[in-house]
JSON list of C-alpha atoms in Angstrom, two decimals:
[
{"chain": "A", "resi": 1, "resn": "UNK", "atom": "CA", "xyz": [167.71, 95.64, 100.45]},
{"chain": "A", "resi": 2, "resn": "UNK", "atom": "CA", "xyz": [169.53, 95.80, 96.80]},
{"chain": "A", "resi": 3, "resn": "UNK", "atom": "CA", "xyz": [167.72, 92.38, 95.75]},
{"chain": "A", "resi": 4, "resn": "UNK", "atom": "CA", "xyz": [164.27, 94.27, 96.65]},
{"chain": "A", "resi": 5, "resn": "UNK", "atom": "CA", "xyz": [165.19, 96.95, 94.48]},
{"chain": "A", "resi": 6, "resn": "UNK", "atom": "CA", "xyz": [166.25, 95.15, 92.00]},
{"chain": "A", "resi": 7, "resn": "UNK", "atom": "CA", "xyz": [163.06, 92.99, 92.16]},
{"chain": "A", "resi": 8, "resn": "UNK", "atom": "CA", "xyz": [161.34, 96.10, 92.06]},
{"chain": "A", "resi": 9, "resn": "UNK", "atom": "CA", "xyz": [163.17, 97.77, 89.02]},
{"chain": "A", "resi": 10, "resn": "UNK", "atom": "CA", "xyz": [163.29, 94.50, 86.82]},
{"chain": "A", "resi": 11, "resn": "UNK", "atom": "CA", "xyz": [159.27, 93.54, 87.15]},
{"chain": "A", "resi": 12, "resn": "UNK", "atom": "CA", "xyz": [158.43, 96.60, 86.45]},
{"chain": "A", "resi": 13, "resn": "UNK", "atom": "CA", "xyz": [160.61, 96.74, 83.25]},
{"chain": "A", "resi": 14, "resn": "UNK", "atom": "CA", "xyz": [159.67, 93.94, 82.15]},
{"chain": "A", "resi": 15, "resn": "UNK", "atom": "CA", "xyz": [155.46, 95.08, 82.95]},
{"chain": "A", "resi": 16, "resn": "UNK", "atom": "CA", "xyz": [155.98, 98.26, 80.92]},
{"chain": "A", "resi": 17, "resn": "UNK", "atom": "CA", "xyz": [158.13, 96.47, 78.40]},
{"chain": "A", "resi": 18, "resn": "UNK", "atom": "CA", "xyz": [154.97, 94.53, 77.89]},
{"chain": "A", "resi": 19, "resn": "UNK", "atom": "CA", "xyz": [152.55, 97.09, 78.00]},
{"chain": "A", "resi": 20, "resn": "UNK", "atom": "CA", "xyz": [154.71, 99.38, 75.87]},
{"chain": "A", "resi": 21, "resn": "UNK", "atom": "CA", "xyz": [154.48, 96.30, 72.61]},
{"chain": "A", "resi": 22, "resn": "UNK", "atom": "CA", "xyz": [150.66, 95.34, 73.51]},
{"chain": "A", "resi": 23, "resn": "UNK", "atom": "CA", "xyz": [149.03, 98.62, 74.57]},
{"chain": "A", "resi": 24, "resn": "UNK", "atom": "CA", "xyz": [146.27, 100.00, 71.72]},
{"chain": "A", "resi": 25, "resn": "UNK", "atom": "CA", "xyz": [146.76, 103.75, 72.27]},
{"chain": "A", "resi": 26, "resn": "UNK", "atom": "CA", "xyz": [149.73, 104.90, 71.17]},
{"chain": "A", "resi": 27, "resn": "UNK", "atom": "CA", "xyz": [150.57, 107.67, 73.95]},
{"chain": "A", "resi": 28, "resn": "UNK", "atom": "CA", "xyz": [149.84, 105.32, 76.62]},
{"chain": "A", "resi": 29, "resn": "UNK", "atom": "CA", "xyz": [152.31, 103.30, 74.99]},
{"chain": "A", "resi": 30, "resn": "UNK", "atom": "CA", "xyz": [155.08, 106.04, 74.87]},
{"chain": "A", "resi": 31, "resn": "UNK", "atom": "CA", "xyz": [154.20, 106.58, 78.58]},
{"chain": "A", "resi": 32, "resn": "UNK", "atom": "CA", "xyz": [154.82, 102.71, 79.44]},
{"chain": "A", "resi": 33, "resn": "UNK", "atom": "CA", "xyz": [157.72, 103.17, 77.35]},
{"chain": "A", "resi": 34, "resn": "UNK", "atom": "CA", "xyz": [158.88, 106.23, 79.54]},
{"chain": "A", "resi": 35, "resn": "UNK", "atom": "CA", "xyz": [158.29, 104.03, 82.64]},
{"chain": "A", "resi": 36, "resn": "UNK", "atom": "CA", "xyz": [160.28, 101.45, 81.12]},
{"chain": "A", "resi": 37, "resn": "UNK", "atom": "CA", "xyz": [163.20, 103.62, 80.42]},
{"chain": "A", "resi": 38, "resn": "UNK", "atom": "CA", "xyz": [163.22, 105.50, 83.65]},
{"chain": "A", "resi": 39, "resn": "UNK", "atom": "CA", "xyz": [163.05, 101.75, 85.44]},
{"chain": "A", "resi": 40, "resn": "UNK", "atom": "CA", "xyz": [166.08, 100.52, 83.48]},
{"chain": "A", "resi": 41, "resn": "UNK", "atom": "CA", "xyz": [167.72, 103.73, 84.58]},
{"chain": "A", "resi": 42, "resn": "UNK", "atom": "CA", "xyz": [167.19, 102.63, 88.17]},
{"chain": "A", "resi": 43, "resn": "UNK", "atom": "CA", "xyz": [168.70, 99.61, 87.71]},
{"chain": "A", "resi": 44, "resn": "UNK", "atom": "CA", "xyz": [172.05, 101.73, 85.94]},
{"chain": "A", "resi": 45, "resn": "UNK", "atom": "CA", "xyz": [172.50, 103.39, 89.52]},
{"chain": "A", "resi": 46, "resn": "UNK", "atom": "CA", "xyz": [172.17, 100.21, 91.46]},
{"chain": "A", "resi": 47, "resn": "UNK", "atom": "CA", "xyz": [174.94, 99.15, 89.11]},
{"chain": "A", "resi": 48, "resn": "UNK", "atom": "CA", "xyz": [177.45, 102.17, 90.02]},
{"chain": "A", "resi": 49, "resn": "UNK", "atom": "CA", "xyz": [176.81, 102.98, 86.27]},
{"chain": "A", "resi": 50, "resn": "UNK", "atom": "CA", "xyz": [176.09, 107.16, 86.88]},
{"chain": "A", "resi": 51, "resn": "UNK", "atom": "CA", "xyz": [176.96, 108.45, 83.00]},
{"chain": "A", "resi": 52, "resn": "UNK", "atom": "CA", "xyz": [174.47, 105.57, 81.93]},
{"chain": "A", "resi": 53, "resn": "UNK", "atom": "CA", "xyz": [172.31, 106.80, 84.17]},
{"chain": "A", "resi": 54, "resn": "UNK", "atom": "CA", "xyz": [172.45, 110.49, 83.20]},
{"chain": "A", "resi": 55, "resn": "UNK", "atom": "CA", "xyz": [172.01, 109.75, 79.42]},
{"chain": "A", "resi": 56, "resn": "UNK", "atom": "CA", "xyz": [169.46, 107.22, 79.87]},
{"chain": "A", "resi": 57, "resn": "UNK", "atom": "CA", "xyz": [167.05, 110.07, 81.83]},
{"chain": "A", "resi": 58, "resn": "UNK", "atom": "CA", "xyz": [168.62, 113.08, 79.63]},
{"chain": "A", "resi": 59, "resn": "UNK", "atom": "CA", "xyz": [168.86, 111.27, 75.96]},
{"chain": "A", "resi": 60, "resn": "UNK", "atom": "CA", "xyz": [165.99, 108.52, 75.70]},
{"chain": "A", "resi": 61, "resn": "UNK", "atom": "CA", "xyz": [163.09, 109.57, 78.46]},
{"chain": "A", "resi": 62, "resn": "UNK", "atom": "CA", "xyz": [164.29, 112.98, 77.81]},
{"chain": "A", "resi": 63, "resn": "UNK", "atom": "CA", "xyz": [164.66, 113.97, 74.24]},
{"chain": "A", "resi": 64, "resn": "UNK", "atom": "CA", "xyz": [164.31, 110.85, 72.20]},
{"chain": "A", "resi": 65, "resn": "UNK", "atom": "CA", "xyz": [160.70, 109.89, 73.85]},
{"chain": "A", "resi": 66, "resn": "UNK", "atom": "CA", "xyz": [160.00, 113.44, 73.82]},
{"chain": "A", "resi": 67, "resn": "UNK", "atom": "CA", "xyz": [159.99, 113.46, 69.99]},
{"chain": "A", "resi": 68, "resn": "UNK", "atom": "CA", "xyz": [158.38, 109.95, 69.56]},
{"chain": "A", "resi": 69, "resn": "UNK", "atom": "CA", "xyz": [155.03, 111.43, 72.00]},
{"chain": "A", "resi": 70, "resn": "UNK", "atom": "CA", "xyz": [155.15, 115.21, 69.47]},
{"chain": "A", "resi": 71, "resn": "UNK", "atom": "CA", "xyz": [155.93, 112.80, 65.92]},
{"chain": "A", "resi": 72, "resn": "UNK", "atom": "CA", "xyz": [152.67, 111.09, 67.44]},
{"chain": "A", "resi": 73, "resn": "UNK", "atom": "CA", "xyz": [150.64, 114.41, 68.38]},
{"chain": "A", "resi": 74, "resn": "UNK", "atom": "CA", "xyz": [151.75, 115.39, 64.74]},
{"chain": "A", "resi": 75, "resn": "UNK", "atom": "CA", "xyz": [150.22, 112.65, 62.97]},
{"chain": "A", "resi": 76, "resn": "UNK", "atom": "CA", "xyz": [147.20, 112.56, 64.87]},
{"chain": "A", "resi": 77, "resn": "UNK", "atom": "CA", "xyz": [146.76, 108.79, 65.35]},
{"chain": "A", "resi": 78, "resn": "UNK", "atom": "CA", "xyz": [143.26, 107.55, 65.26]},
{"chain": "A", "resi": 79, "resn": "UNK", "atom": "CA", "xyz": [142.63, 104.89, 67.60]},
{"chain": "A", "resi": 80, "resn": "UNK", "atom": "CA", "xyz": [139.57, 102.76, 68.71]},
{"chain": "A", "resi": 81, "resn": "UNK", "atom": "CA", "xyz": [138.29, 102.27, 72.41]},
{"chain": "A", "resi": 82, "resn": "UNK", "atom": "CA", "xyz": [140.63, 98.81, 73.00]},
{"chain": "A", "resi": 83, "resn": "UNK", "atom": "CA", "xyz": [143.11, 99.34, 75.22]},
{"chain": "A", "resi": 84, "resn": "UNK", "atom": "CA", "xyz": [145.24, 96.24, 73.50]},
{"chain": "A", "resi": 85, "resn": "UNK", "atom": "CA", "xyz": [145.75, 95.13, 70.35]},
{"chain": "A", "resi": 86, "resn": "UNK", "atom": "CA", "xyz": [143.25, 92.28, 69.05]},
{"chain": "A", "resi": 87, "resn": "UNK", "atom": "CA", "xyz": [146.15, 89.66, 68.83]},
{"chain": "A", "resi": 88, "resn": "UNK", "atom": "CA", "xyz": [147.62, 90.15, 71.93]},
{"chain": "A", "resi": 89, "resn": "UNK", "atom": "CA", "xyz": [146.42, 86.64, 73.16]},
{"chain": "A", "resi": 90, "resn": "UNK", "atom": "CA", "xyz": [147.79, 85.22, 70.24]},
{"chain": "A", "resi": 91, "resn": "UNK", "atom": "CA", "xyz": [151.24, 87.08, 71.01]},
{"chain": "A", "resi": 92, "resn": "UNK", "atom": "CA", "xyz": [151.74, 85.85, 74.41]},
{"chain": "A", "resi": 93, "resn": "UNK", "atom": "CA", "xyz": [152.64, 82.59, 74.09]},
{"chain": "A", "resi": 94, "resn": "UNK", "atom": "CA", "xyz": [155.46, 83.52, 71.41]},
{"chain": "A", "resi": 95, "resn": "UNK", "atom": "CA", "xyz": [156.56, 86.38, 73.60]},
{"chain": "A", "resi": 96, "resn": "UNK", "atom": "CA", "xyz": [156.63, 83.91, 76.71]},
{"chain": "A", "resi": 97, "resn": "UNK", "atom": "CA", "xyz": [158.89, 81.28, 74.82]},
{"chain": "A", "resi": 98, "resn": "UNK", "atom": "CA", "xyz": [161.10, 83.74, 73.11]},
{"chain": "A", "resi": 99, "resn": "UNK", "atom": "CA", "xyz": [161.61, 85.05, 77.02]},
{"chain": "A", "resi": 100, "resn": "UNK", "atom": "CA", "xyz": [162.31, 81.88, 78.47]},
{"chain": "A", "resi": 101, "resn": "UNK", "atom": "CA", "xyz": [164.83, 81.27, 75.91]},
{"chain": "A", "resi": 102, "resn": "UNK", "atom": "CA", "xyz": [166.09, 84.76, 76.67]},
{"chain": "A", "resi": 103, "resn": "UNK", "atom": "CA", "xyz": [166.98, 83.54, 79.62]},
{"chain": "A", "resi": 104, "resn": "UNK", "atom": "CA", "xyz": [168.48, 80.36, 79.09]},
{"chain": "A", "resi": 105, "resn": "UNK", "atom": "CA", "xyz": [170.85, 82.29, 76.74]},
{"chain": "A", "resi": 106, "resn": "UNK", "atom": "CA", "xyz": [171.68, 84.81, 79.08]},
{"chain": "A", "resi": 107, "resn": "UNK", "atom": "CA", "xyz": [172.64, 82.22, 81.98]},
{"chain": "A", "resi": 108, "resn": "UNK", "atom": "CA", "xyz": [175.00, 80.61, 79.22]},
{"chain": "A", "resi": 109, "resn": "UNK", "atom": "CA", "xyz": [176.61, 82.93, 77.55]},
{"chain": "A", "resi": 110, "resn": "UNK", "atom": "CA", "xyz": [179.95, 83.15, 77.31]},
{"chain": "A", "resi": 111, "resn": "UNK", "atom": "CA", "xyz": [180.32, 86.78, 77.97]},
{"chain": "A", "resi": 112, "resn": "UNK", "atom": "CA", "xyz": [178.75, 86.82, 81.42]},
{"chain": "A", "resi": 113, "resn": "UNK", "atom": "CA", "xyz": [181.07, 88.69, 83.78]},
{"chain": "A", "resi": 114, "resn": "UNK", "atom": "CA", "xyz": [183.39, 90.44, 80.56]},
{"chain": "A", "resi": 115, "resn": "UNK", "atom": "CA", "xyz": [184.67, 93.76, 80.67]},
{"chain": "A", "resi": 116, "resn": "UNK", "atom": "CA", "xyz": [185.71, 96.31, 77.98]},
{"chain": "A", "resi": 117, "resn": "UNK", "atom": "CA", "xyz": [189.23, 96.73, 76.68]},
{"chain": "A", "resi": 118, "resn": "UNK", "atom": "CA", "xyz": [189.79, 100.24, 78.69]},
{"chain": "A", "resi": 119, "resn": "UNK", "atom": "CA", "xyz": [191.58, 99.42, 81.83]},
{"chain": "A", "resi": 120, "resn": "UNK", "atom": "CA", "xyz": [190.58, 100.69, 84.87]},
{"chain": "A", "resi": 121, "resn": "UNK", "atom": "CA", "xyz": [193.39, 102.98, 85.62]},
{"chain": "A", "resi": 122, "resn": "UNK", "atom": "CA", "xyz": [192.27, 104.74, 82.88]},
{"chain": "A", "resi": 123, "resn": "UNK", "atom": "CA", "xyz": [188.53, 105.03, 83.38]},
{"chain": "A", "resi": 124, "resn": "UNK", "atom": "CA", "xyz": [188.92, 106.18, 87.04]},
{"chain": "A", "resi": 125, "resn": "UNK", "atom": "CA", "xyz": [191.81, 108.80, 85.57]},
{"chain": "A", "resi": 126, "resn": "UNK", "atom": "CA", "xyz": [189.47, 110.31, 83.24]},
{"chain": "A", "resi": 127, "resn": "UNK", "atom": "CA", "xyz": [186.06, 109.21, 84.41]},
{"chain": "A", "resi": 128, "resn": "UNK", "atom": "CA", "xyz": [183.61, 106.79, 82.61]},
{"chain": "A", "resi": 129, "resn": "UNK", "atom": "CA", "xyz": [181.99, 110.22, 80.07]},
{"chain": "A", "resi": 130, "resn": "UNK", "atom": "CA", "xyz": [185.55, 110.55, 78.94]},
{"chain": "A", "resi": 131, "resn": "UNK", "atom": "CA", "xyz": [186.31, 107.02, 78.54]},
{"chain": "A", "resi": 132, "resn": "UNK", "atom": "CA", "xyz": [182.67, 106.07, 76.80]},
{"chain": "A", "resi": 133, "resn": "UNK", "atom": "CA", "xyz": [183.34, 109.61, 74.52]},
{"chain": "A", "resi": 134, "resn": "UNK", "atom": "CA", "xyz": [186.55, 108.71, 73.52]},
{"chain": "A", "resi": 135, "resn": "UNK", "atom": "CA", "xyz": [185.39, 104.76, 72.48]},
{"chain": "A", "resi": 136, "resn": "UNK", "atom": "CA", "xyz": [182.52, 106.15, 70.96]},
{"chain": "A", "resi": 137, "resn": "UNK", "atom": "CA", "xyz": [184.10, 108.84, 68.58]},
{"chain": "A", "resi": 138, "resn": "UNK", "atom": "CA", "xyz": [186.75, 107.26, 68.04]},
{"chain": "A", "resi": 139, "resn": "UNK", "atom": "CA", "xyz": [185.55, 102.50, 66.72]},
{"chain": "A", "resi": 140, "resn": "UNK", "atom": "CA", "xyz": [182.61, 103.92, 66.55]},
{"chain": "A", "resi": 141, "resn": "UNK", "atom": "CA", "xyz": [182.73, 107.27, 64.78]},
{"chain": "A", "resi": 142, "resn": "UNK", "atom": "CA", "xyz": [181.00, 106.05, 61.18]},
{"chain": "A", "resi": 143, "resn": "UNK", "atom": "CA", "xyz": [177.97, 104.23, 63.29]},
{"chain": "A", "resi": 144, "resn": "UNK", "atom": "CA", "xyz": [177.88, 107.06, 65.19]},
{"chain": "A", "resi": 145, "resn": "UNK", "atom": "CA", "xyz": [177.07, 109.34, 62.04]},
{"chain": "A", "resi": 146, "resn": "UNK", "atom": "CA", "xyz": [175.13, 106.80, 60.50]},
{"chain": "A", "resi": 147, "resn": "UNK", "atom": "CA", "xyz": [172.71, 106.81, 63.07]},
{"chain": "A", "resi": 148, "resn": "UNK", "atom": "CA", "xyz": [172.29, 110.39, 62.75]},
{"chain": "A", "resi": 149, "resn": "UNK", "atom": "CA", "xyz": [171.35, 110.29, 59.53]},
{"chain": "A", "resi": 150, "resn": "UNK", "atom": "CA", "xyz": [169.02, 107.69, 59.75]},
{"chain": "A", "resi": 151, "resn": "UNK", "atom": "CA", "xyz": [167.58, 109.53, 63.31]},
{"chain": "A", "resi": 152, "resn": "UNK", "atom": "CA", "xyz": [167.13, 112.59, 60.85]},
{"chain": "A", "resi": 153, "resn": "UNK", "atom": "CA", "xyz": [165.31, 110.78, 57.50]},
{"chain": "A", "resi": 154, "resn": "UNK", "atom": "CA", "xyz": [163.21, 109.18, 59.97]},
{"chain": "A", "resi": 155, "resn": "UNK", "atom": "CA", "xyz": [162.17, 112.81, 61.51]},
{"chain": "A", "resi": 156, "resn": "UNK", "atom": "CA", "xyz": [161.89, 114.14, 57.65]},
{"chain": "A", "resi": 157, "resn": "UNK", "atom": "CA", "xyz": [159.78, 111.24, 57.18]},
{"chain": "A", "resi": 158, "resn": "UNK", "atom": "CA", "xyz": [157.24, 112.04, 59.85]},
{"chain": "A", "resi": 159, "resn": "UNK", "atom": "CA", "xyz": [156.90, 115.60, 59.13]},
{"chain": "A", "resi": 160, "resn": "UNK", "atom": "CA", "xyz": [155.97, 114.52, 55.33]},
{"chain": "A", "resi": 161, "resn": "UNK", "atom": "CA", "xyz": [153.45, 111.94, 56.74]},
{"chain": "A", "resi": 162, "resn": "UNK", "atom": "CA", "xyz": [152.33, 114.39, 59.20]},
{"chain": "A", "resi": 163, "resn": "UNK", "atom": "CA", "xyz": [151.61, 117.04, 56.19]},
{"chain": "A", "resi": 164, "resn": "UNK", "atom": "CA", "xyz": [148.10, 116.48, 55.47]},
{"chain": "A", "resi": 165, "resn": "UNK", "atom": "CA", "xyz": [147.19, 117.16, 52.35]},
{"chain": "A", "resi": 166, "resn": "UNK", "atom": "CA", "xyz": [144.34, 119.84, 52.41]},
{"chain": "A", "resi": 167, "resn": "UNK", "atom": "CA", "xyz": [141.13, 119.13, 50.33]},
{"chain": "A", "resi": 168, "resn": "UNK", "atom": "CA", "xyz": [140.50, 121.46, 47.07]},
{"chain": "A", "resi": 169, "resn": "UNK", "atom": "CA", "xyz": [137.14, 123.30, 48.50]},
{"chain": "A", "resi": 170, "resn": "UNK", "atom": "CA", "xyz": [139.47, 124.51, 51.35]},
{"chain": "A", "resi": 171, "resn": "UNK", "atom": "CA", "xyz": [142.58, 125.84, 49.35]},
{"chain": "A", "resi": 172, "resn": "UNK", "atom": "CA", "xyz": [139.72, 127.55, 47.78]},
{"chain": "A", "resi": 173, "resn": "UNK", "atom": "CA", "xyz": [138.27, 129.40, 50.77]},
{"chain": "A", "resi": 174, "resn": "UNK", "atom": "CA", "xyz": [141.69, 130.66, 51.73]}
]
């Protein structure tokens, strides 16, 4: 019964994956995106992985894909009647390659079946929030902010593409 979900939860990642990079419209892309997100979440629970699980719904298809889908509504994309971009043929190929070799790095790696350096008595003391806050604002404090501040130029940004500039006849009616 796991394998089926699993089945279930990876091919459809990997469909809206797809769909989110080759999709024309760019709402219908956030929405593959939100399927892919919410899939990948799915396959967080099946791995006893709750806090991922919780952030993945509340933090990306919650808030983060939440902004992308209003940034879009803000600029007010104009798109033609495709439904996929015009070199998505050429793309597939590349993208089929680049996931077989995906693979074959994945089944070598050397990290398959590593764990983190906070021991267990620890994580099931505290809990997995406490132990992932603590690693995370603690290594990883400077990336932490970092991100922020890119997360916020990046907003800036959009709001300063978003600002149309009005034409001179209007400004003049007002």
């Amino acid at each position: 019964m796991a394998f089926l979900f699993f089945a279930y939860f990876a091919v459809v990642s990997i469909v809206a994956g797809i769909l989110t990079v080759s999709l024309k419209n760019p709402v219908q892309c956030g929405l593959a995106l939100l399927a892919l997100l919410l899939h990948v979440s799915g396959l967080f629970v099946m791995l006893n992985a709750e806090f991922l699980w919780a952030v993945q719904v509340i933090v990306y298809a919650g808030a983060i894909l939440v902004l992308y889908l209003f940034v879009l509504m803000l600029l007010n994309l104009k798109t033609d009647d495709r439904y996929f971009h015009a070199r998505t043929p050429y793309l597939l190929a590349p993208a089929a390659i680049g996931l077989a070799y995906l693979v074959f790095l994945l089944i070598r790696s050397p990290f398959s079946g590593s764990r983190g350096d906070a021991s267990t008595a620890a994580v099931l003391l505290n809990g997995d929030a406490h132990a992932v806050g603590i690693k995370m604002f603690s290594e990883y404090l400077l990336q932490f902010e970092i991100i922020g501040v890119f997360l916020t130029g990046a907003i800036v940004g959009a709001i300063v593409l978003a600002k149309t500039p009005k034409s001179i006849e209007t400004r003049r009616d007002a």
